[in-house]
Short mmCIF file of the C-alpha atoms (twelve columns), coordinates in Angstrom:
data_MODEL
# 
_entry.id   MODEL 
# 
loop_
_atom_site.group_PDB 
_atom_site.id 
_atom_site.type_symbol 
_atom_site.label_atom_id 
_atom_site.label_alt_id 
_atom_site.label_comp_id 
_atom_site.label_asym_id 
_atom_site.label_seq_id 
_atom_site.Cartn_x 
_atom_site.Cartn_y 
_atom_site.Cartn_z 
_atom_site.pdbx_PDB_model_num 
ATOM 1   C CA . MET A 1   49.254 83.817  142.196 1 
ATOM 2   C CA . GLY A 2   47.233 80.619  142.477 1 
ATOM 3   C CA . ARG A 3   44.638 78.568  140.263 1 
ATOM 4   C CA . PRO A 4   41.900 81.689  139.003 1 
ATOM 5   C CA . ALA A 5   38.898 79.749  140.375 1 
ATOM 6   C CA . ALA A 6   35.763 81.414  139.209 1 
ATOM 7   C CA . PRO A 7   34.468 84.505  138.138 1 
ATOM 8   C CA . ALA A 8   31.209 84.621  140.100 1 
ATOM 9   C CA . ARG A 9   28.627 86.610  138.690 1 
ATOM 10  C CA . ALA A 10  25.389 88.091  140.239 1 
ATOM 11  C CA . ARG A 11  22.964 90.880  138.679 1 
ATOM 12  C CA . THR A 12  19.960 92.921  139.933 1 
ATOM 13  C CA . ASN A 13  18.406 93.635  136.944 1 
ATOM 14  C CA . ILE A 14  18.012 93.770  133.092 1 
ATOM 15  C CA . THR A 15  16.381 96.186  130.449 1 
ATOM 16  C CA . GLY A 16  17.848 98.901  127.285 1 
ATOM 17  C CA . LEU A 17  20.662 100.846 125.658 1 
ATOM 18  C CA . PRO A 18  24.156 102.419 126.600 1 
ATOM 19  C CA . LYS A 19  24.826 106.121 126.941 1 
ATOM 20  C CA . LYS A 20  28.610 105.505 126.103 1 
ATOM 21  C CA . LYS A 21  31.152 103.720 126.048 1 
ATOM 22  C CA . ALA A 22  34.101 103.528 128.455 1 
ATOM 23  C CA . PRO A 23  37.438 101.036 128.665 1 
ATOM 24  C CA . ILE A 24  36.848 98.351  130.925 1 
ATOM 25  C CA . SER A 25  39.443 99.457  133.487 1 
ATOM 26  C CA . ASN A 26  36.705 101.934 134.189 1 
ATOM 27  C CA . SER A 27  34.562 99.453  135.885 1 
ATOM 28  C CA . ALA A 28  37.333 97.227  137.162 1 
ATOM 29  C CA . ARG A 29  38.670 97.445  141.377 1 
ATOM 30  C CA . ARG A 30  41.269 95.390  143.047 1 
ATOM 31  C CA . SER A 31  41.442 94.456  146.328 1 
ATOM 32  C CA . SER A 32  44.883 93.040  147.867 1 
ATOM 33  C CA . ASP A 33  45.913 90.846  150.580 1 
ATOM 34  C CA . THR A 34  43.194 89.522  151.577 1 
ATOM 35  C CA . ASP A 35  43.205 85.732  153.273 1 
ATOM 36  C CA . LEU A 36  41.332 83.186  152.949 1 
ATOM 37  C CA . HIS A 37  42.071 81.294  156.481 1 
ATOM 38  C CA . PRO A 38  38.751 78.642  156.066 1 
ATOM 39  C CA . ALA A 39  40.983 77.017  153.764 1 
ATOM 40  C CA . THR A 40  43.742 76.053  155.576 1 
ATOM 41  C CA . ALA A 41  44.296 72.892  157.890 1 
ATOM 42  C CA . TRP A 42  42.792 73.723  161.176 1 
ATOM 43  C CA . ALA A 43  44.019 70.041  162.399 1 
ATOM 44  C CA . ALA A 44  46.866 67.817  162.058 1 
ATOM 45  C CA . ALA A 45  45.250 65.299  159.668 1 
ATOM 46  C CA . GLU A 46  44.088 68.116  157.297 1 
ATOM 47  C CA . GLU A 47  47.345 68.953  156.562 1 
ATOM 48  C CA . GLY A 48  48.455 68.354  152.771 1 
ATOM 49  C CA . ALA A 49  44.851 68.530  151.318 1 
ATOM 50  C CA . ASP A 50  44.365 72.197  150.295 1 
ATOM 51  C CA . HIS A 51  43.577 71.556  146.971 1 
ATOM 52  C CA . PHE A 52  40.800 69.589  147.931 1 
ATOM 53  C CA . ARG A 53  39.241 72.105  150.380 1 
ATOM 54  C CA . SER A 54  40.022 75.089  148.505 1 
ATOM 55  C CA . SER A 55  37.367 75.078  145.934 1 
ATOM 56  C CA . CYS A 56  34.511 74.654  148.694 1 
ATOM 57  C CA . VAL A 57  35.531 77.630  150.869 1 
ATOM 58  C CA . TYR A 58  35.889 80.076  148.001 1 
ATOM 59  C CA . LEU A 59  32.590 81.813  147.527 1 
ATOM 60  C CA . THR A 60  31.554 79.964  151.217 1 
ATOM 61  C CA . ALA A 61  34.394 81.685  153.351 1 
ATOM 62  C CA . ALA A 62  33.498 78.175  155.878 1 
ATOM 63  C CA . HIS A 63  36.088 75.156  156.484 1 
ATOM 64  C CA . PRO A 64  34.532 72.097  155.372 1 
ATOM 65  C CA . LYS A 65  33.842 68.836  157.089 1 
ATOM 66  C CA . MET A 66  36.907 66.496  156.592 1 
ATOM 67  C CA . THR A 67  34.914 63.433  155.230 1 
ATOM 68  C CA . GLU A 68  35.128 60.904  152.927 1 
ATOM 69  C CA . GLY A 69  31.395 60.266  152.798 1 
ATOM 70  C CA . SER A 70  28.311 61.912  152.003 1 
ATOM 71  C CA . ASP A 71  27.738 64.011  155.668 1 
ATOM 72  C CA . TYR A 72  29.634 66.726  154.093 1 
ATOM 73  C CA . PHE A 73  29.253 70.078  155.766 1 
ATOM 74  C CA . VAL A 74  30.553 73.669  154.760 1 
ATOM 75  C CA . GLY A 75  28.341 76.528  154.203 1 
ATOM 76  C CA . THR A 76  25.859 78.200  151.990 1 
ATOM 77  C CA . SER A 77  28.073 80.221  149.138 1 
ATOM 78  C CA . ILE A 78  27.511 83.903  148.482 1 
ATOM 79  C CA . ASP A 79  25.954 83.334  145.035 1 
ATOM 80  C CA . GLN A 80  23.343 81.020  146.410 1 
ATOM 81  C CA . LEU A 81  22.402 83.400  148.772 1 
ATOM 82  C CA . TYR A 82  21.852 86.159  146.144 1 
ATOM 83  C CA . ALA A 83  20.028 83.626  144.018 1 
ATOM 84  C CA . GLN A 84  17.609 82.812  147.483 1 
ATOM 85  C CA . LYS A 85  17.011 86.474  147.611 1 
ATOM 86  C CA . PHE A 86  16.946 88.054  143.778 1 
ATOM 87  C CA . GLY A 87  16.626 84.553  141.739 1 
ATOM 88  C CA . GLN A 88  13.454 83.446  142.600 1 
ATOM 89  C CA . ASP A 89  11.492 85.420  139.545 1 
ATOM 90  C CA . THR A 90  13.754 84.052  136.804 1 
ATOM 91  C CA . PRO A 91  12.825 80.685  134.875 1 
ATOM 92  C CA . LEU A 92  16.459 79.864  136.389 1 
ATOM 93  C CA . PRO A 93  17.677 80.967  140.139 1 
ATOM 94  C CA . SER A 94  21.522 80.263  139.069 1 
ATOM 95  C CA . ILE A 95  23.420 78.209  136.515 1 
ATOM 96  C CA . GLN A 96  26.789 76.750  137.884 1 
ATOM 97  C CA . LEU A 97  29.334 75.865  134.332 1 
ATOM 98  C CA . CYS A 98  32.704 74.400  134.519 1 
ATOM 99  C CA . ILE A 99  35.546 73.415  132.781 1 
ATOM 100 C CA . GLU A 100 36.975 70.660  133.922 1 
ATOM 101 C CA . MET A 101 35.791 68.387  136.911 1 
ATOM 102 C CA . VAL A 102 36.276 64.603  138.430 1 
ATOM 103 C CA . ASP A 103 32.643 63.518  137.981 1 
ATOM 104 C CA . ALA A 104 33.234 61.425  141.001 1 
ATOM 105 C CA . SER A 105 31.366 60.339  143.973 1 
ATOM 106 C CA . GLY A 106 33.137 59.281  147.243 1 
ATOM 107 C CA . ALA A 107 36.387 60.030  147.970 1 
ATOM 108 C CA . CYS A 108 39.173 61.603  146.248 1 
ATOM 109 C CA . ASP A 109 42.316 61.967  148.258 1 
ATOM 110 C CA . TYR A 110 43.456 63.421  151.598 1 
ATOM 111 C CA . GLY A 111 40.092 62.381  153.351 1 
ATOM 112 C CA . TYR A 112 37.761 64.726  151.413 1 
ATOM 113 C CA . ALA A 113 34.963 63.664  149.294 1 
ATOM 114 C CA . CYS A 114 35.290 64.410  145.664 1 
ATOM 115 C CA . VAL A 115 32.109 66.777  145.851 1 
ATOM 116 C CA . TYR A 116 34.486 69.357  147.437 1 
ATOM 117 C CA . ALA A 117 36.295 69.980  144.931 1 
ATOM 118 C CA . ASP A 118 34.030 69.525  142.157 1 
ATOM 119 C CA . THR A 119 31.787 72.472  142.909 1 
ATOM 120 C CA . ILE A 120 31.662 76.044  144.393 1 
ATOM 121 C CA . SER A 121 28.284 76.616  144.643 1 
ATOM 122 C CA . TRP A 122 26.596 75.605  147.911 1 
ATOM 123 C CA . ALA A 123 22.761 75.890  148.492 1 
ATOM 124 C CA . SER A 124 23.074 75.304  151.850 1 
ATOM 125 C CA . PRO A 125 25.879 73.809  154.347 1 
ATOM 126 C CA . THR A 126 25.124 70.231  153.470 1 
ATOM 127 C CA . GLN A 127 23.363 71.000  149.302 1 
ATOM 128 C CA . PRO A 128 26.026 70.951  146.605 1 
ATOM 129 C CA . LEU A 129 25.195 72.259  143.313 1 
ATOM 130 C CA . PRO A 130 26.531 70.625  140.318 1 
ATOM 131 C CA . MET A 131 28.126 72.075  137.884 1 
ATOM 132 C CA . THR A 132 27.647 72.005  133.723 1 
ATOM 133 C CA . LEU A 133 30.989 70.645  131.724 1 
ATOM 134 C CA . ASP A 134 29.207 69.824  128.434 1 
ATOM 135 C CA . PRO A 135 28.152 73.234  126.523 1 
ATOM 136 C CA . ARG A 136 25.391 71.091  124.869 1 
ATOM 137 C CA . MET A 137 23.997 70.461  128.058 1 
ATOM 138 C CA . ALA A 138 24.231 74.559  129.138 1 
ATOM 139 C CA . PHE A 139 22.682 75.679  125.866 1 
ATOM 140 C CA . GLU A 140 19.616 73.045  126.600 1 
ATOM 141 C CA . ASN A 141 19.262 74.211  129.903 1 
ATOM 142 C CA . LEU A 142 18.883 77.805  129.007 1 
ATOM 143 C CA . PHE A 143 17.098 77.336  125.986 1 
ATOM 144 C CA . GLY A 144 16.013 74.347  124.921 1 
ATOM 145 C CA . GLU A 145 12.276 74.012  123.871 1 
ATOM 146 C CA . GLY A 146 10.486 71.019  124.876 1 
ATOM 147 C CA . GLY A 147 8.950  70.331  128.455 1 
ATOM 148 C CA . THR A 148 10.776 67.291  128.568 1 
ATOM 149 C CA . PRO A 149 14.184 65.821  127.679 1 
ATOM 150 C CA . GLU A 150 12.397 63.557  125.246 1 
ATOM 151 C CA . ASP A 151 11.047 66.650  123.418 1 
ATOM 152 C CA . ARG A 152 14.699 67.909  123.425 1 
ATOM 153 C CA . ARG A 153 16.186 64.521  121.979 1 
ATOM 154 C CA . GLU A 154 13.507 64.312  119.126 1 
ATOM 155 C CA . ARG A 155 14.195 67.712  118.059 1 
ATOM 156 C CA . GLN A 156 18.002 67.103  118.115 1 
ATOM 157 C CA . ARG A 157 17.587 63.659  116.461 1 
ATOM 158 C CA . VAL A 158 15.728 65.700  113.407 1 
ATOM 159 C CA . ASN A 159 18.510 67.976  113.740 1 
ATOM 160 C CA . ARG A 160 16.586 71.092  113.953 1 
ATOM 161 C CA . SER A 161 17.517 74.019  115.324 1 
ATOM 162 C CA . ILE A 162 15.847 75.546  118.607 1 
ATOM 163 C CA . LEU A 163 15.485 78.814  116.732 1 
ATOM 164 C CA . ASP A 164 13.717 76.574  113.308 1 
ATOM 165 C CA . TRP A 165 11.193 74.740  116.705 1 
ATOM 166 C CA . ILE A 166 10.239 77.955  117.709 1 
ATOM 167 C CA . SER A 167 9.966  79.995  114.609 1 
ATOM 168 C CA . ARG A 168 6.249  80.090  114.775 1 
ATOM 169 C CA . ASP A 169 6.178  82.075  118.331 1 
ATOM 170 C CA . VAL A 170 9.065  84.114  117.471 1 
ATOM 171 C CA . ALA A 171 7.247  85.224  114.017 1 
ATOM 172 C CA . ARG A 172 4.113  86.005  116.463 1 
ATOM 173 C CA . LEU A 173 6.134  88.095  118.749 1 
ATOM 174 C CA . GLN A 174 8.088  90.502  116.290 1 
ATOM 175 C CA . LYS A 175 4.774  91.471  115.095 1 
ATOM 176 C CA . ASN A 176 3.670  93.222  118.642 1 
ATOM 177 C CA . LEU A 177 7.254  94.733  118.612 1 
ATOM 178 C CA . GLY A 178 8.357  98.356  117.907 1 
ATOM 179 C CA . ALA A 179 11.436 98.864  115.530 1 
ATOM 180 C CA . SER A 180 14.013 99.015  118.002 1 
ATOM 181 C CA . ASP A 181 12.756 96.238  120.084 1 
ATOM 182 C CA . ARG A 182 12.447 93.755  116.624 1 
ATOM 183 C CA . SER A 183 16.227 94.948  116.366 1 
ATOM 184 C CA . ARG A 184 17.214 93.630  119.501 1 
ATOM 185 C CA . LEU A 185 15.361 90.206  119.285 1 
ATOM 186 C CA . SER A 186 16.804 90.118  115.937 1 
ATOM 187 C CA . ALA A 187 20.515 90.572  117.473 1 
ATOM 188 C CA . TYR A 188 19.690 88.479  120.280 1 
ATOM 189 C CA . LEU A 189 18.349 85.452  117.941 1 
ATOM 190 C CA . ASP A 190 21.579 85.769  116.165 1 
ATOM 191 C CA . ASN A 191 23.713 85.174  118.709 1 
ATOM 192 C CA . VAL A 192 21.591 82.411  119.850 1 
ATOM 193 C CA . ARG A 193 21.766 80.655  116.824 1 
ATOM 194 C CA . GLU A 194 25.847 81.316  116.369 1 
ATOM 195 C CA . ILE A 195 26.547 79.855  119.504 1 
ATOM 196 C CA . GLU A 196 24.385 76.937  118.540 1 
ATOM 197 C CA . ARG A 197 26.117 76.164  115.411 1 
ATOM 198 C CA . ARG A 198 29.357 76.631  117.039 1 
ATOM 199 C CA . ILE A 199 28.288 73.772  119.313 1 
ATOM 200 C CA . GLU A 200 26.980 71.466  116.358 1 
ATOM 201 C CA . ARG A 201 30.551 72.285  114.658 1 
ATOM 202 C CA . ILE A 202 32.141 70.951  117.510 1 
ATOM 203 C CA . GLU A 203 29.550 67.726  117.832 1 
ATOM 204 C CA . LYS A 204 30.446 67.318  114.304 1 
ATOM 205 C CA . TYR A 205 34.195 66.812  114.601 1 
ATOM 206 C CA . ASN A 206 34.497 64.994  117.790 1 
ATOM 207 C CA . SER A 207 32.032 62.450  115.997 1 
ATOM 208 C CA . SER A 208 34.006 62.193  113.174 1 
ATOM 209 C CA . GLY A 209 36.074 59.582  114.321 1 
ATOM 210 C CA . GLU A 210 39.411 62.409  114.546 1 
ATOM 211 C CA . ALA A 211 41.785 61.789  117.194 1 
ATOM 212 C CA . ARG A 212 40.250 64.084  120.519 1 
ATOM 213 C CA . ALA A 213 42.430 65.848  122.701 1 
ATOM 214 C CA . LEU A 214 39.950 64.971  125.488 1 
ATOM 215 C CA . PRO A 215 38.595 61.637  124.221 1 
ATOM 216 C CA . ALA A 216 36.780 61.003  127.823 1 
ATOM 217 C CA . ALA A 217 34.758 64.421  127.768 1 
ATOM 218 C CA . PRO A 218 31.139 64.721  126.283 1 
ATOM 219 C CA . LEU A 219 30.687 65.082  122.929 1 
ATOM 220 C CA . GLY A 220 29.948 68.791  123.158 1 
ATOM 221 C CA . VAL A 221 33.114 69.683  124.921 1 
ATOM 222 C CA . PRO A 222 35.824 71.200  122.540 1 
ATOM 223 C CA . ASP A 223 39.305 70.472  122.743 1 
ATOM 224 C CA . SER A 224 40.420 73.930  122.938 1 
ATOM 225 C CA . TYR A 225 40.136 75.204  126.350 1 
ATOM 226 C CA . GLU A 226 39.852 78.707  125.527 1 
ATOM 227 C CA . GLN A 227 37.214 77.940  122.737 1 
ATOM 228 C CA . HIS A 228 35.477 76.341  125.610 1 
ATOM 229 C CA . VAL A 229 35.453 79.046  128.526 1 
ATOM 230 C CA . LYS A 230 34.266 81.589  125.492 1 
ATOM 231 C CA . LEU A 231 31.493 79.258  124.689 1 
ATOM 232 C CA . MET A 232 30.838 79.308  128.263 1 
ATOM 233 C CA . PHE A 233 30.976 83.103  128.743 1 
ATOM 234 C CA . ASP A 234 28.539 83.449  125.856 1 
ATOM 235 C CA . LEU A 235 25.999 81.408  127.420 1 
ATOM 236 C CA . GLN A 236 26.236 83.289  130.551 1 
ATOM 237 C CA . VAL A 237 25.753 87.069  128.492 1 
ATOM 238 C CA . LEU A 238 22.756 85.273  126.664 1 
ATOM 239 C CA . ALA A 239 21.302 84.238  129.927 1 
ATOM 240 C CA . PHE A 240 21.895 87.450  131.490 1 
ATOM 241 C CA . MET A 241 20.546 89.664  128.589 1 
ATOM 242 C CA . THR A 242 16.914 87.413  128.633 1 
ATOM 243 C CA . ASP A 243 16.819 87.488  132.234 1 
ATOM 244 C CA . THR A 244 16.788 83.642  132.627 1 
ATOM 245 C CA . THR A 245 18.921 83.722  135.459 1 
ATOM 246 C CA . ARG A 246 20.667 86.842  137.408 1 
ATOM 247 C CA . VAL A 247 23.138 84.496  139.010 1 
ATOM 248 C CA . SER A 248 26.063 82.458  138.132 1 
ATOM 249 C CA . ALA A 249 29.124 81.008  139.200 1 
ATOM 250 C CA . PHE A 250 31.867 79.566  136.596 1 
ATOM 251 C CA . LYS A 251 34.824 77.220  137.389 1 
ATOM 252 C CA . MET A 252 37.448 77.582  134.983 1 
ATOM 253 C CA . SER A 253 39.694 74.262  136.168 1 
ATOM 254 C CA . ARG A 254 40.759 72.254  138.871 1 
ATOM 255 C CA . ASP A 255 43.500 73.092  141.374 1 
ATOM 256 C CA . VAL A 256 45.320 69.698  140.429 1 
ATOM 257 C CA . SER A 257 44.398 69.870  137.184 1 
ATOM 258 C CA . THR A 258 47.264 67.912  135.128 1 
ATOM 259 C CA . ARG A 259 46.154 69.572  131.515 1 
ATOM 260 C CA . VAL A 260 48.206 71.113  128.881 1 
ATOM 261 C CA . PHE A 261 47.369 74.994  128.385 1 
ATOM 262 C CA . THR A 262 48.570 74.773  124.904 1 
ATOM 263 C CA . GLU A 263 47.571 77.977  124.103 1 
ATOM 264 C CA . SER A 264 49.546 79.644  126.745 1 
ATOM 265 C CA . GLY A 265 52.362 78.519  125.256 1 
ATOM 266 C CA . VAL A 266 53.229 76.763  128.565 1 
ATOM 267 C CA . LYS A 267 54.005 73.039  127.702 1 
ATOM 268 C CA . VAL A 268 53.991 72.160  131.357 1 
ATOM 269 C CA . PRO A 269 50.537 70.876  133.011 1 
ATOM 270 C CA . PHE A 270 49.074 72.935  135.071 1 
ATOM 271 C CA . HIS A 271 49.785 71.158  138.425 1 
ATOM 272 C CA . PRO A 272 53.500 70.599  138.212 1 
ATOM 273 C CA . CYS A 273 54.193 73.817  136.909 1 
ATOM 274 C CA . SER A 274 52.071 75.383  140.310 1 
ATOM 275 C CA . HIS A 275 54.970 73.935  142.377 1 
ATOM 276 C CA . HIS A 276 57.503 75.598  140.972 1 
ATOM 277 C CA . GLY A 277 60.122 75.556  144.058 1 
ATOM 278 C CA . GLU A 278 61.148 79.204  143.647 1 
ATOM 279 C CA . ALA A 279 63.169 78.355  140.845 1 
ATOM 280 C CA . PRO A 280 62.960 81.621  138.869 1 
ATOM 281 C CA . ALA A 281 62.858 80.156  135.162 1 
ATOM 282 C CA . LYS A 282 59.310 78.168  136.873 1 
ATOM 283 C CA . VAL A 283 58.247 80.727  138.393 1 
ATOM 284 C CA . ALA A 284 58.508 82.770  135.363 1 
ATOM 285 C CA . GLU A 285 56.860 79.893  133.479 1 
ATOM 286 C CA . PHE A 286 53.775 79.613  136.145 1 
ATOM 287 C CA . ALA A 287 53.306 83.551  135.780 1 
ATOM 288 C CA . LYS A 288 52.845 83.138  132.121 1 
ATOM 289 C CA . LEU A 289 50.310 80.575  132.645 1 
ATOM 290 C CA . ASN A 290 48.303 82.905  134.955 1 
ATOM 291 C CA . ARG A 291 48.230 85.569  132.888 1 
ATOM 292 C CA . TYR A 292 47.001 83.473  129.978 1 
ATOM 293 C CA . HIS A 293 44.034 82.637  132.015 1 
ATOM 294 C CA . VAL A 294 43.566 85.964  133.161 1 
ATOM 295 C CA . SER A 295 43.547 87.525  129.596 1 
ATOM 296 C CA . LEU A 296 40.493 85.440  128.743 1 
ATOM 297 C CA . VAL A 297 38.141 87.213  131.131 1 
ATOM 298 C CA . PRO A 298 38.050 90.711  129.405 1 
ATOM 299 C CA . TYR A 299 36.154 88.824  126.462 1 
ATOM 300 C CA . PHE A 300 33.380 87.984  129.097 1 
ATOM 301 C CA . LEU A 301 33.508 91.703  130.525 1 
ATOM 302 C CA . GLU A 302 33.662 93.370  126.953 1 
ATOM 303 C CA . LYS A 303 30.610 91.320  125.995 1 
ATOM 304 C CA . LEU A 304 28.581 92.650  128.898 1 
ATOM 305 C CA . LYS A 305 30.075 96.438  128.556 1 
ATOM 306 C CA . ASN A 306 28.298 95.901  124.572 1 
ATOM 307 C CA . THR A 307 25.180 94.602  125.843 1 
ATOM 308 C CA . PRO A 308 22.395 97.127  125.845 1 
ATOM 309 C CA . ASP A 309 20.813 97.155  129.372 1 
ATOM 310 C CA . GLY A 310 18.214 99.867  130.509 1 
ATOM 311 C CA . ASP A 311 19.795 103.371 130.741 1 
ATOM 312 C CA . GLY A 312 23.383 101.446 130.068 1 
ATOM 313 C CA . ASN A 313 24.619 97.911  129.623 1 
ATOM 314 C CA . LEU A 314 25.237 94.689  131.557 1 
ATOM 315 C CA . LEU A 315 28.746 95.635  132.965 1 
ATOM 316 C CA . ASP A 316 26.916 98.694  134.467 1 
ATOM 317 C CA . HIS A 317 23.774 96.337  136.140 1 
ATOM 318 C CA . SER A 318 26.268 93.646  137.186 1 
ATOM 319 C CA . LEU A 319 28.908 92.867  139.698 1 
ATOM 320 C CA . VAL A 320 31.635 90.155  138.468 1 
ATOM 321 C CA . MET A 321 34.153 88.636  140.601 1 
ATOM 322 C CA . TYR A 322 37.398 86.773  139.563 1 
ATOM 323 C CA . GLY A 323 39.962 85.258  141.815 1 
ATOM 324 C CA . SER A 324 41.537 82.114  143.375 1 
ATOM 325 C CA . PRO A 325 41.078 80.512  146.659 1 
ATOM 326 C CA . MET A 326 45.260 79.748  146.819 1 
ATOM 327 C CA . GLY A 327 47.655 83.006  147.594 1 
ATOM 328 C CA . ASP A 328 51.019 80.961  147.058 1 
ATOM 329 C CA . SER A 329 50.492 77.437  145.564 1 
ATOM 330 C CA . ASN A 330 53.815 76.110  145.504 1 
ATOM 331 C CA . VAL A 331 53.541 75.933  149.171 1 
ATOM 332 C CA . HIS A 332 49.740 75.652  149.545 1 
ATOM 333 C CA . ASN A 333 49.100 78.745  151.178 1 
ATOM 334 C CA . HIS A 334 46.104 80.834  151.410 1 
ATOM 335 C CA . LYS A 335 46.989 84.377  152.062 1 
ATOM 336 C CA . ARG A 336 47.279 87.528  149.865 1 
ATOM 337 C CA . VAL A 337 44.706 85.450  147.375 1 
ATOM 338 C CA . PRO A 338 44.281 87.430  144.315 1 
ATOM 339 C CA . ILE A 339 40.401 88.807  143.555 1 
ATOM 340 C CA . PHE A 340 39.325 91.669  141.180 1 
ATOM 341 C CA . LEU A 341 35.848 93.106  141.064 1 
ATOM 342 C CA . ALA A 342 34.374 94.563  137.748 1 
ATOM 343 C CA . GLY A 343 30.933 95.824  136.758 1 
ATOM 344 C CA . HIS A 344 29.440 98.659  138.761 1 
ATOM 345 C CA . ALA A 345 26.133 97.176  140.418 1 
ATOM 346 C CA . ASN A 346 23.822 99.502  139.357 1 
ATOM 347 C CA . GLY A 347 25.946 102.467 140.361 1 
ATOM 348 C CA . LYS A 348 27.354 101.006 143.582 1 
ATOM 349 C CA . LEU A 349 30.471 100.605 142.722 1 
ATOM 350 C CA . LYS A 350 33.032 102.786 141.073 1 
ATOM 351 C CA . GLY A 351 36.271 101.194 138.786 1 
ATOM 352 C CA . ASN A 352 39.486 102.303 138.342 1 
ATOM 353 C CA . LEU A 353 40.357 101.483 142.536 1 
ATOM 354 C CA . HIS A 354 43.000 99.376  144.017 1 
ATOM 355 C CA . VAL A 355 42.142 98.452  147.947 1 
ATOM 356 C CA . ARG A 356 45.094 97.257  150.081 1 
ATOM 357 C CA . CYS A 357 44.063 95.393  153.046 1 
ATOM 358 C CA . ALA A 358 45.868 95.532  156.277 1 
ATOM 359 C CA . ASP A 359 47.480 91.989  157.025 1 
ATOM 360 C CA . SER A 360 45.093 89.213  157.561 1 
ATOM 361 C CA . THR A 361 42.162 90.919  156.407 1 
ATOM 362 C CA . PRO A 362 39.384 87.792  155.728 1 
ATOM 363 C CA . MET A 363 38.467 87.706  151.806 1 
ATOM 364 C CA . ALA A 364 34.870 87.122  153.518 1 
ATOM 365 C CA . ASN A 365 35.183 90.920  154.094 1 
ATOM 366 C CA . VAL A 366 34.978 91.541  150.293 1 
ATOM 367 C CA . LEU A 367 32.196 88.898  149.732 1 
ATOM 368 C CA . LEU A 368 29.702 90.548  152.961 1 
ATOM 369 C CA . THR A 369 30.814 94.102  151.154 1 
ATOM 370 C CA . MET A 370 29.710 92.874  147.284 1 
ATOM 371 C CA . ALA A 371 26.449 91.434  149.445 1 
ATOM 372 C CA . HIS A 372 25.798 94.800  150.986 1 
ATOM 373 C CA . LYS A 373 26.351 96.374  147.838 1 
ATOM 374 C CA . LEU A 374 23.819 93.967  145.902 1 
ATOM 375 C CA . GLY A 375 21.124 94.858  148.511 1 
ATOM 376 C CA . MET A 376 21.653 91.299  150.786 1 
ATOM 377 C CA . ASN A 377 20.478 92.605  154.530 1 
ATOM 378 C CA . ILE A 378 23.321 90.213  156.012 1 
ATOM 379 C CA . ASP A 379 25.481 90.749  159.357 1 
ATOM 380 C CA . ARG A 380 28.272 88.314  158.608 1 
ATOM 381 C CA . PHE A 381 29.306 85.922  156.231 1 
ATOM 382 C CA . GLY A 382 31.827 83.110  156.998 1 
ATOM 383 C CA . ASP A 383 34.359 84.435  158.885 1 
ATOM 384 C CA . SER A 384 33.826 88.268  158.106 1 
ATOM 385 C CA . ASN A 385 34.847 90.844  160.576 1 
ATOM 386 C CA . GLY A 386 34.099 94.237  158.610 1 
ATOM 387 C CA . GLU A 387 34.075 95.208  155.226 1 
ATOM 388 C CA . VAL A 388 36.362 96.415  152.460 1 
ATOM 389 C CA . ALA A 389 36.234 100.055 151.096 1 
ATOM 390 C CA . ILE A 390 35.484 99.399  147.447 1 
# 
């Protein structure tokens, strides 16, 4: 299958304790054989540029304007439609995270502006939202105490933990809580402290003078892909737990990534590996690499499932989408793109389900169905022409 591009997660409410444990498969459903037609070339000049279109199409289901300038145009992404309706009462309407980015302006290749490949979240057809690569920056955006960037830099300069900085506020809050709430607050603060320490260890190593696998990356970015992904997952769980935000989008790498994912056991860089030429041994290597990427997602789902929320847990009250805008990366097609959903969306979705769609069913039908399950009143999304029975 193609590159796993992003799990996008929208939640609808937050509070409480789980009634019972259940395997993750009970919360999962898969939709097969849907196509992402807007990611294909619609004119001869667009041929070969699939990798530079696909990311911006993934959550918008819209065909982007071919341009190398700032007059880009695609569509509003589904996560941002949700944020506009349900994210305005939280400190952050949404968050956007990534693991790898070009971080460039202007043209990338094949006549497309770099922004099309750099983000999957669009607040409007002309407003791309930047994605945060550095765990330290993501942590500070979510939990940093201090009204200005200068306040936060001062706290870091004197090497004080966020929790030390707000210790008096925490002590005052704990006095007014019952035993159960104090226990939950303590668990939350322990999680914040643990993530902060992990980031500090990464920064200490990266500033030690030791050789880095990613020398150009920000100080807070670990060399380990898996460590980076899990940090970003943990930050999202904490943000949902506190209702800091109800919407996140996470771009786990780039279509044309030349990174070697050493933890997968595959020694070939991702993009060359994806163009396997149908050679059986190379297909097997690419399958191995994709299995590794997908294997990281249950870490996030387990974290959600094990976090109390109201009369259940965060996974009960969430909808997680994971997939790719590419069907067969070897030939750059966007047919039968892989996609699965997890979470019960407050009882709106059941698990243990595999839906095989009719040929040429738009992937936008899945996005439209998700929107309806999450309480969004929209008639159509992208190139949708109906719903999917999920």
